[in-house]
Tab-separated table of N, CA and C in Angstrom:
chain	number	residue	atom	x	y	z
S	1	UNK	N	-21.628	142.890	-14.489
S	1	UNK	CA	-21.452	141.839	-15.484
S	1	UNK	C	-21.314	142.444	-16.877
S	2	UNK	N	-22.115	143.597	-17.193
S	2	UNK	CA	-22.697	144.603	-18.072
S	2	UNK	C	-20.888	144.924	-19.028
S	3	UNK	N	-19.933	145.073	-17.698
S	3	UNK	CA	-18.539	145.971	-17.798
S	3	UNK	C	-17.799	144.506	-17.951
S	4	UNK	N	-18.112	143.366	-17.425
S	4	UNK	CA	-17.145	141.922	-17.470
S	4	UNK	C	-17.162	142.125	-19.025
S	5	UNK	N	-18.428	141.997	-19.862
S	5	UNK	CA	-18.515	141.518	-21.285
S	5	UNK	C	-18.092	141.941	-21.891
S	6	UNK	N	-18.508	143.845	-21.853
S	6	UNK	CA	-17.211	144.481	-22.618
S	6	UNK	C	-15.981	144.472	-22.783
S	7	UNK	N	-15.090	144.189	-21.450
S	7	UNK	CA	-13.821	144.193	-21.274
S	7	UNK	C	-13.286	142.901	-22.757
S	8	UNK	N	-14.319	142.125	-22.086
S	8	UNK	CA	-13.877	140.474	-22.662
S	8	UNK	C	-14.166	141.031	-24.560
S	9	UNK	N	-15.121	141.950	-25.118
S	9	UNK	CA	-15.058	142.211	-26.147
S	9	UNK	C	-13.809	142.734	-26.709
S	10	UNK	N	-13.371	143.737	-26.244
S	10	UNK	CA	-11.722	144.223	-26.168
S	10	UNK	C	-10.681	143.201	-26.433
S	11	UNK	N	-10.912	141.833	-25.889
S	11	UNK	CA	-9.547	141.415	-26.167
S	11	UNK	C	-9.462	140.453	-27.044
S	12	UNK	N	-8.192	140.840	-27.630
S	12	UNK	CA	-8.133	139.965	-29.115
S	12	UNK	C	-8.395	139.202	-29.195
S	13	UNK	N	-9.502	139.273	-30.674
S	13	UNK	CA	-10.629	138.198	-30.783
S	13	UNK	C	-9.578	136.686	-31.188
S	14	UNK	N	-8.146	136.778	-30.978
S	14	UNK	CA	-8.165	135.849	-31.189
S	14	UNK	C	-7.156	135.184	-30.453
S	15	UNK	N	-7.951	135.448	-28.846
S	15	UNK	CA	-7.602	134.606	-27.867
S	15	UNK	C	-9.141	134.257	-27.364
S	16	UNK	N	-9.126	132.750	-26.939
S	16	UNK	CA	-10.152	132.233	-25.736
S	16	UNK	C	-10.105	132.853	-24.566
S	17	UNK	N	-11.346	133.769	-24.556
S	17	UNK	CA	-11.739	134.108	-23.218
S	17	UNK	C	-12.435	133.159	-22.425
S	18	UNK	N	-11.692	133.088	-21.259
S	18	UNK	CA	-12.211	132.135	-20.602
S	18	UNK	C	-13.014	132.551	-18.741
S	19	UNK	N	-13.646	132.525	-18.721
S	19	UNK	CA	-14.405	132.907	-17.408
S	19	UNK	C	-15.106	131.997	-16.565
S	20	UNK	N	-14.278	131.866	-15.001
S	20	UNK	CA	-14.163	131.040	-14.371
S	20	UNK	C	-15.205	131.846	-12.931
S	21	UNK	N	-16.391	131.003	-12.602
S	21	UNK	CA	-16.785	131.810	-11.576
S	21	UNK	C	-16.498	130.843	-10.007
S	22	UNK	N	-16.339	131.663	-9.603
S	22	UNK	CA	-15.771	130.779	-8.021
S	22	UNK	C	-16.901	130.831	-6.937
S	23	UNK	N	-17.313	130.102	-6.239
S	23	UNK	CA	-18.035	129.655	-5.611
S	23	UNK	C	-17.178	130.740	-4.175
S	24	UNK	N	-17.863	131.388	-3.401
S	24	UNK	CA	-17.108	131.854	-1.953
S	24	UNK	C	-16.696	131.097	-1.197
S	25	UNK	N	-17.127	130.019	-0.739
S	25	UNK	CA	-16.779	128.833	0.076
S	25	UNK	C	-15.571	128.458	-0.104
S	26	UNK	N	-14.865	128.948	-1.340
S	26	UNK	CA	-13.366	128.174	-1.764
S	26	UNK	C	-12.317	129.050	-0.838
S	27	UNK	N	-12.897	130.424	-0.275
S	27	UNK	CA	-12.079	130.890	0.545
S	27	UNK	C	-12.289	130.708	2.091
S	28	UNK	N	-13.257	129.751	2.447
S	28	UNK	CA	-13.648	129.756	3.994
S	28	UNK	C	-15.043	129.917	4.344
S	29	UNK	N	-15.553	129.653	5.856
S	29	UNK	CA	-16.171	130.463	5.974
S	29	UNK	C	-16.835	132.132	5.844
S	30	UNK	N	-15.774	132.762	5.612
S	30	UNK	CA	-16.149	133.893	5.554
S	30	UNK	C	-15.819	134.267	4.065
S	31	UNK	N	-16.178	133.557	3.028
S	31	UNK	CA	-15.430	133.747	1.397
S	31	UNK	C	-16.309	135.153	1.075
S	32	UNK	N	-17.910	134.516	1.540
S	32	UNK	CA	-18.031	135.604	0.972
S	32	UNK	C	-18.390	137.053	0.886
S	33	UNK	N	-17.430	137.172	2.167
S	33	UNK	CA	-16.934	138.679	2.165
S	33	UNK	C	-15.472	139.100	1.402
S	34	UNK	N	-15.143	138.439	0.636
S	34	UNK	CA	-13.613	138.396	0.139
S	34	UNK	C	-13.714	137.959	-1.434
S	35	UNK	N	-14.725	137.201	-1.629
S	35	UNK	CA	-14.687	136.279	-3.090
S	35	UNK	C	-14.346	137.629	-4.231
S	36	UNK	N	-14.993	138.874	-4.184
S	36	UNK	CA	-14.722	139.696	-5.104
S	36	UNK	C	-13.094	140.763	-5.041
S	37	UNK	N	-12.646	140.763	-3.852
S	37	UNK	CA	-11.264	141.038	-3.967
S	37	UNK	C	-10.249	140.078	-4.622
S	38	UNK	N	-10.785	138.937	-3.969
S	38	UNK	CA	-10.009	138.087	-4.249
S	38	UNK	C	-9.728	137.820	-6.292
S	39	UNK	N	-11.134	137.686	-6.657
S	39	UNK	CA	-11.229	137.653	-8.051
S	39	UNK	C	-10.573	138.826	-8.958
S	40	UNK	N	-10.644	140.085	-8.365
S	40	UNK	CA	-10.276	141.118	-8.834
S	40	UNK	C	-8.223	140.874	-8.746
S	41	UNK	N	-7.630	140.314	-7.190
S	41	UNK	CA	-6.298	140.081	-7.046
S	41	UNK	C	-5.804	138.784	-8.561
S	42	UNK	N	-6.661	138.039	-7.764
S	42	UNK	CA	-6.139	136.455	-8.820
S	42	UNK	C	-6.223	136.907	-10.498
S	43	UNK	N	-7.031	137.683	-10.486
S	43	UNK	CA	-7.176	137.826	-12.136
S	43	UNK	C	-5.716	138.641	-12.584
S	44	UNK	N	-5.432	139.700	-11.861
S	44	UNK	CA	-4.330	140.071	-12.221
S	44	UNK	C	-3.003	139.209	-12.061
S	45	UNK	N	-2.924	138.572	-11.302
S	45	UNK	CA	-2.013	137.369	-11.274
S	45	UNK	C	-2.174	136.762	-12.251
S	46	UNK	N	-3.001	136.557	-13.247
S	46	UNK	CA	-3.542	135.475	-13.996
S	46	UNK	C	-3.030	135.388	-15.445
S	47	UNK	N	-2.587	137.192	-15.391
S	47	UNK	CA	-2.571	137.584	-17.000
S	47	UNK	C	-1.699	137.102	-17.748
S	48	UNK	N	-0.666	136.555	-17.584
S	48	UNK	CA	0.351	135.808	-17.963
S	48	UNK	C	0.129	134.323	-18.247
S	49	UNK	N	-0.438	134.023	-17.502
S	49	UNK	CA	-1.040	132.529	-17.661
S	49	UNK	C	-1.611	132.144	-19.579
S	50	UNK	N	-0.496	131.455	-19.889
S	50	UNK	CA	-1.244	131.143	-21.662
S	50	UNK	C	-1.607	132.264	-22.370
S	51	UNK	N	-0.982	133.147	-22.080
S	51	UNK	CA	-1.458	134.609	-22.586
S	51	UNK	C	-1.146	134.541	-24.004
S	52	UNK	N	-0.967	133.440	-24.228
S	52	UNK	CA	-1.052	133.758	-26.377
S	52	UNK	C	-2.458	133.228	-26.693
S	53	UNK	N	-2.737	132.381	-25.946
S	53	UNK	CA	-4.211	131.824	-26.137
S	53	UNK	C	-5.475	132.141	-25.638
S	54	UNK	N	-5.250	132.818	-24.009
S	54	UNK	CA	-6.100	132.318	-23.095
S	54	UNK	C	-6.070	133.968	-22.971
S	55	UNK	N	-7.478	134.803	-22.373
S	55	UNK	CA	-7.332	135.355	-21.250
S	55	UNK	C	-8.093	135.294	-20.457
S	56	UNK	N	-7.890	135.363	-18.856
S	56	UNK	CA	-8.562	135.019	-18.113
S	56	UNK	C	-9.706	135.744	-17.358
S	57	UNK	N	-10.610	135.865	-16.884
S	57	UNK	CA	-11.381	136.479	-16.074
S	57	UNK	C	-12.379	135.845	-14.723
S	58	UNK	N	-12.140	136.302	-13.688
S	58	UNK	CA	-12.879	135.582	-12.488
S	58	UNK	C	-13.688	136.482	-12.256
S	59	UNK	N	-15.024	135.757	-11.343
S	59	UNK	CA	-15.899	136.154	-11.250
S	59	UNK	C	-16.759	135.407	-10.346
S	60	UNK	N	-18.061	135.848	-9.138
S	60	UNK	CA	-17.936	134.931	-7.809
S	60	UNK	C	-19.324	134.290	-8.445
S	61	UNK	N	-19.467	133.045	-7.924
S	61	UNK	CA	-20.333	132.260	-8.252
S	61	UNK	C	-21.304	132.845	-7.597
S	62	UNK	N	-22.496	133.467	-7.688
S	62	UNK	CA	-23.459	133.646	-6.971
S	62	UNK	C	-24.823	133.073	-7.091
S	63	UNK	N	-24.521	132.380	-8.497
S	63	UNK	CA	-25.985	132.410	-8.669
S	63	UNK	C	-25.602	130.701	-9.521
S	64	UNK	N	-26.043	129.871	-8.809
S	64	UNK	CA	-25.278	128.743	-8.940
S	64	UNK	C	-25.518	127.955	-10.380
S	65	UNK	N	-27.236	128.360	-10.974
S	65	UNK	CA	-27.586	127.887	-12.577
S	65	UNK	C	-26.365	128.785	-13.000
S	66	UNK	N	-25.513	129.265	-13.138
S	66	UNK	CA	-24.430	129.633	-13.910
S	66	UNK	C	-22.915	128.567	-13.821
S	67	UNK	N	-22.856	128.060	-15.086
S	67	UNK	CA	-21.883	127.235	-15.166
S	67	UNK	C	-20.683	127.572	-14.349
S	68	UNK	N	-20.119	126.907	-14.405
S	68	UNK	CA	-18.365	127.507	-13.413
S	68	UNK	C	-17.609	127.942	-14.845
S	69	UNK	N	-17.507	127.185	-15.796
S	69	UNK	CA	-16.446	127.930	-16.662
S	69	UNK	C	-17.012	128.206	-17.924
S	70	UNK	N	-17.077	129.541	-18.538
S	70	UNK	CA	-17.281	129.425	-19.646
S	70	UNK	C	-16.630	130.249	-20.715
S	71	UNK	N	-16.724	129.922	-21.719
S	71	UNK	CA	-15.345	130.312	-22.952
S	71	UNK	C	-16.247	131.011	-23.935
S	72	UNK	N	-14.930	131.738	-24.537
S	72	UNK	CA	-15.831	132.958	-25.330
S	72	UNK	C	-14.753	133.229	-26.357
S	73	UNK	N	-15.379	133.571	-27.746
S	73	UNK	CA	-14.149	133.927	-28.421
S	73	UNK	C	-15.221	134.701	-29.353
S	74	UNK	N	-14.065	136.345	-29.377
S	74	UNK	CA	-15.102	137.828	-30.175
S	74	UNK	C	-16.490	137.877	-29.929
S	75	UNK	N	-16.739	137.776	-27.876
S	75	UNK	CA	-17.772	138.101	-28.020
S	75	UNK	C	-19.068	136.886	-27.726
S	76	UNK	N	-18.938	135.718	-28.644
S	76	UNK	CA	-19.579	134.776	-28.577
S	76	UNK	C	-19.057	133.603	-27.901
S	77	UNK	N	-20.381	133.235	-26.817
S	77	UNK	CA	-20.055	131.901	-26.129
S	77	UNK	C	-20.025	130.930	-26.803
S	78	UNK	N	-19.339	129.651	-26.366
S	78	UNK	CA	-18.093	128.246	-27.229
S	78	UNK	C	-18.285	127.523	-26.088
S	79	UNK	N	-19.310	125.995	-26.876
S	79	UNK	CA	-19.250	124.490	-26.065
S	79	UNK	C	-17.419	124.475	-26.028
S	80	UNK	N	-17.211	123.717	-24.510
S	80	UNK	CA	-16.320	123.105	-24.254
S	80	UNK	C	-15.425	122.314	-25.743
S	81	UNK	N	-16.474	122.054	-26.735
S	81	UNK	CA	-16.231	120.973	-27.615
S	81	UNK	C	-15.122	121.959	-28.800
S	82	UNK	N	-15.826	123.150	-28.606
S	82	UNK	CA	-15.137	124.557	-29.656
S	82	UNK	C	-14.049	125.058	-28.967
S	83	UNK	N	-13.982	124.927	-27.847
S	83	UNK	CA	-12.892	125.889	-27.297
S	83	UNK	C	-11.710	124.690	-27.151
S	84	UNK	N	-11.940	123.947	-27.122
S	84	UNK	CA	-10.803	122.072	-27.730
S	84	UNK	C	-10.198	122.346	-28.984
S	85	UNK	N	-11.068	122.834	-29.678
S	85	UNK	CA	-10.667	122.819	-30.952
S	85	UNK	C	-10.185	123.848	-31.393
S	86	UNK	N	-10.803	125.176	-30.783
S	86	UNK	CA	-10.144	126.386	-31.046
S	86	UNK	C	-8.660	126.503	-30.149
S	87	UNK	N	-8.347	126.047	-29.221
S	87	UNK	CA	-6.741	125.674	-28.441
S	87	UNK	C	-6.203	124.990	-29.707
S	88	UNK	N	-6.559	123.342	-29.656
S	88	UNK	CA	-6.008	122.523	-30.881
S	88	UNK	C	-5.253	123.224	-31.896
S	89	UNK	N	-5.744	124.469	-32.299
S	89	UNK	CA	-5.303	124.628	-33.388
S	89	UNK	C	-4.119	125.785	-33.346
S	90	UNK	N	-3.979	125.894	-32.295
S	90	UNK	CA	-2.672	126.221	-31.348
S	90	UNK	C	-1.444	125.443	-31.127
S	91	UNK	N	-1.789	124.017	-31.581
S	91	UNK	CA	-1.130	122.767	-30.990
S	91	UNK	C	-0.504	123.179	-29.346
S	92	UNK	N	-2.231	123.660	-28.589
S	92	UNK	CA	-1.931	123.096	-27.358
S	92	UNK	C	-3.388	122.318	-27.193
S	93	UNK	N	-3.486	122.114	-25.626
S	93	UNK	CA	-4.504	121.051	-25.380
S	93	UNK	C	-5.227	121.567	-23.703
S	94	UNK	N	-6.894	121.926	-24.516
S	94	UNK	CA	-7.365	122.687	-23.190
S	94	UNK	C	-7.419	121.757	-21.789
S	95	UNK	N	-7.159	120.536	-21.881
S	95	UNK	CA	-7.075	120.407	-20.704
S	95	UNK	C	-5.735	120.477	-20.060
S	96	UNK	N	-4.873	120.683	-20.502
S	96	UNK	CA	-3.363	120.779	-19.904
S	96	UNK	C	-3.350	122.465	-19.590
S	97	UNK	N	-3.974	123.046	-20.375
S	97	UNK	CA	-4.048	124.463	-19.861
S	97	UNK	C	-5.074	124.725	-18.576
S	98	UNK	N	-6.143	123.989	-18.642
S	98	UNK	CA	-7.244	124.352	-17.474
S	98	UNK	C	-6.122	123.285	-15.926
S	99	UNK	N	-5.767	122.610	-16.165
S	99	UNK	CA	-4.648	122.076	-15.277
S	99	UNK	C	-3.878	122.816	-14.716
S	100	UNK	N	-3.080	124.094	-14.957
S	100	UNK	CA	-2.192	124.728	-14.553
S	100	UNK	C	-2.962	125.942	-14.095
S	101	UNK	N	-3.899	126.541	-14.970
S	101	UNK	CA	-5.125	127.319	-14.343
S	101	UNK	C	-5.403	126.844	-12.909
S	102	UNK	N	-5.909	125.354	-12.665
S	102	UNK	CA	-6.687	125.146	-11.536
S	102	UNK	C	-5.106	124.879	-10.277
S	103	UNK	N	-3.797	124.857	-10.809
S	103	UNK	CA	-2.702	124.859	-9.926
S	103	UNK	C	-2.512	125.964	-9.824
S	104	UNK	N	-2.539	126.852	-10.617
S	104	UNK	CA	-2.251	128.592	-10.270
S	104	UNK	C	-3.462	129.164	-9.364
S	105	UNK	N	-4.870	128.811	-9.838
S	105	UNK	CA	-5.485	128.916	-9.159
S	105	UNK	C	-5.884	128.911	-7.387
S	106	UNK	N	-5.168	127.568	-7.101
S	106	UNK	CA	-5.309	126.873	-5.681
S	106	UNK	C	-3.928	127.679	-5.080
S	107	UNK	N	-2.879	127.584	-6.151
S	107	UNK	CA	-1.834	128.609	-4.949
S	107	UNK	C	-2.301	129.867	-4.626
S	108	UNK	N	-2.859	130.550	-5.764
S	108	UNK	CA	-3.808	132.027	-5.035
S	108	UNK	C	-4.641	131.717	-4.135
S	109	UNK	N	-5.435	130.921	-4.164
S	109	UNK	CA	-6.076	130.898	-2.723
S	109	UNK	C	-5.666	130.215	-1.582
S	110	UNK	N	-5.006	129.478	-1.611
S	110	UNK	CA	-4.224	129.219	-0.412
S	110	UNK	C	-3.169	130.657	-0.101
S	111	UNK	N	-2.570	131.337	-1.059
S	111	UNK	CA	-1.616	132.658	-0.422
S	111	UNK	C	-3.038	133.311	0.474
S	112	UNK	N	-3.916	133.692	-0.439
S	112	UNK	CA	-5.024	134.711	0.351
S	112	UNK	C	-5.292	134.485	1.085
S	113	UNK	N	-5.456	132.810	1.987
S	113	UNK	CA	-6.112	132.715	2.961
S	113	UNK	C	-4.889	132.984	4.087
S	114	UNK	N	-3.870	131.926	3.640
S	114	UNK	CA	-2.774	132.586	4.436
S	114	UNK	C	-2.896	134.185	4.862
S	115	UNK	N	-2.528	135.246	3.833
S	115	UNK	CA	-2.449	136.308	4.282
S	115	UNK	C	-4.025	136.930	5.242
S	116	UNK	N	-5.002	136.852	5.051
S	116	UNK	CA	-5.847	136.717	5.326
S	116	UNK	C	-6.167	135.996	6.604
S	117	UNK	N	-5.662	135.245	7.136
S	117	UNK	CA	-5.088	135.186	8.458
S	117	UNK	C	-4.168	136.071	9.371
S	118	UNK	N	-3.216	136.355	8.787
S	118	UNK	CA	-2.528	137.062	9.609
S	118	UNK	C	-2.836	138.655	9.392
S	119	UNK	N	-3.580	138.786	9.544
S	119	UNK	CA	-4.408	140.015	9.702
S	119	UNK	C	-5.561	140.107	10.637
């Protein structure tokens, strides 16, 4: 987690880091032997996604008092209410972005499980 934060310090403070932790179950019964490949694959898929605003980072839900999404900008964590406003002033709109997130999202895990079958 120690190496997640740093990374997320690195990137320009003036994009919303956003960190999404996934529950294993979203890949199957057996997620969670996979949830951390998988996070490590999808994230790189991810980088493009709103990349003037957004960058992304996954990470497996393990420990469930940990929110599912949380936003960060230089470092410091941002209510839902700041990271609205810090998009806004983008003239975009975080929920139209977390929308295409959670559609980009679901096609990565539906490919993985697919492939992940035929194996």
């Amino acid at each position: 987690m120690e190496e997640l934060i740093n990374s997320a310090r690195e990137i320009n403070t003036k994009k919303l880091v956003v960190l999404c932790r996934l529950e294993p179950g979203c890949l199957g019964p057996d997620g969670a032997e996979h949830i951390n490949t998988f996070c490590q694959i999808a994230e790189r898929a991810l980088v493009n996604l709103n990349a003037d605003v957004c960058h992304w980072f996954l990470a497996p839900r393990l420990d469930k008092s940990l929110v599912e999404i949380q936003y960060s900008l230089a470092g410091k964590v941002l209510s839902r209410d700041k990271a609205v406003k810090f998009i806004g002033s983008f003239d975009q709109d975080l929920d139209d972005i977390e929308e295409r997130f959670e559609d980009k999202l679901t096609q990565l895990i539906n490919q993985y499980i697919a492939r992940k079958r035929q194996t």
